[in-house]
Coordinates of C-alpha atoms in Angstrom, one line a residue:
X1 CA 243.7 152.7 106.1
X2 CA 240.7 154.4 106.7
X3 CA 237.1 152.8 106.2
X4 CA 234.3 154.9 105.0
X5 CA 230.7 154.0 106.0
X6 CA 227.6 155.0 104.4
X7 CA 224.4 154.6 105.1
X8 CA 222.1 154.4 102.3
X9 CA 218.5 155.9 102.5
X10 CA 215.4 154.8 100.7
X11 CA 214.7 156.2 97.5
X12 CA 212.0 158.6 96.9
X13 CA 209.6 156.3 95.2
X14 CA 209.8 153.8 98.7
X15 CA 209.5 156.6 100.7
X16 CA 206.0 157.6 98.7
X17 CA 204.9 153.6 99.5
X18 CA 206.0 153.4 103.3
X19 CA 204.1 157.2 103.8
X20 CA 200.9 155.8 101.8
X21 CA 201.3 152.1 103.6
X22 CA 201.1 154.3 106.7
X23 CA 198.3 156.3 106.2
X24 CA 196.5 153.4 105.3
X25 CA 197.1 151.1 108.1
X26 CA 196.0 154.2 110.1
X27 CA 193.1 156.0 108.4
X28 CA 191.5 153.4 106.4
X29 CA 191.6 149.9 107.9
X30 CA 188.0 149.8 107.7
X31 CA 187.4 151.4 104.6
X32 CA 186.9 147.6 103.0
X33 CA 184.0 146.9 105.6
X34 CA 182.3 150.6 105.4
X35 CA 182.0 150.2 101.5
X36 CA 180.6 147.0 101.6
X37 CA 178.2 148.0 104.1
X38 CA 176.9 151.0 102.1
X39 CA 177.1 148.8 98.8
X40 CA 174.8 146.1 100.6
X41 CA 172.2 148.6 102.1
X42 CA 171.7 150.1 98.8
X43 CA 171.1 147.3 97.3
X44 CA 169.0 146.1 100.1
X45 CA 166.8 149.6 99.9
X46 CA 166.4 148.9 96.3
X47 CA 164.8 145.7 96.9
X48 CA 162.7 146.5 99.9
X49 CA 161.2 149.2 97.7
X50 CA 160.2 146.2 95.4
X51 CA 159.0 144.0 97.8
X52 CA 157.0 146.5 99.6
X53 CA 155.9 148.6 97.1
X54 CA 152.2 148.3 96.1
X55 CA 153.3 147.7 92.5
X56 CA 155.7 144.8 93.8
X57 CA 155.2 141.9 95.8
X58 CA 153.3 143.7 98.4
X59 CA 155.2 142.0 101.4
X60 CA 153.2 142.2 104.9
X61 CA 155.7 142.0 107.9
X62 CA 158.4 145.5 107.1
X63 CA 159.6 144.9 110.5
X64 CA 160.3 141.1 109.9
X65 CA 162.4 141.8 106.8
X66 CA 164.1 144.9 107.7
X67 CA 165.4 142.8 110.3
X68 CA 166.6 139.9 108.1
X69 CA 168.6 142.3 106.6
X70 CA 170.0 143.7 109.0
X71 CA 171.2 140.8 110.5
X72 CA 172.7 139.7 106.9
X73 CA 174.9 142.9 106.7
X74 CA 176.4 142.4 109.8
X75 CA 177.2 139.2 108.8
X76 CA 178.9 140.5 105.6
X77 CA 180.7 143.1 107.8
X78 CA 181.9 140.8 110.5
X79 CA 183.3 138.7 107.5
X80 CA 185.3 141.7 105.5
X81 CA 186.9 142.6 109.1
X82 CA 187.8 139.2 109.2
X83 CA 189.8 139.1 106.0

């Protein structure tokens, strides 16, 4: 009596998932972190030109504020890269 063995391979679709799983893990592990960063400074620009701006609140200390902020997004960063 003779035994065959066969090995079985992953079908096509789980090939696609492992090969996109892959690329992920390797090209965009900080894609999260990046997006929210550029979300957040947008935002933040948007504001700053209202607090600022003549025909906003007229804010005197830039330097004071742009630094607030700064700190805040790294704090939003250093949270997604957490997750």
């Amino acid at each position: 009596t003779t035994t065959t063995t066969t090995t079985t391979s992953p079908s096509a679709p789980q090939q696609q998932l492992t090969r996109f799983q892959s690329a992920y893990n390797n090209h965009c592990y900080f894609l999260l972190p990046m997006l929210g960063w550029f979300l957040f400074s947008a935002l933040l620009s948007s504001y700053n030109k209202h607090v600022f701006g003549a025909a906003g609140m007229g804010f005197p200390c830039p330097l004071l504020l742009t630094s607030l902020h700064f700190f805040c997004q790294w704090v939003f960063a250093e949270s997604c890269c957490a997750l």
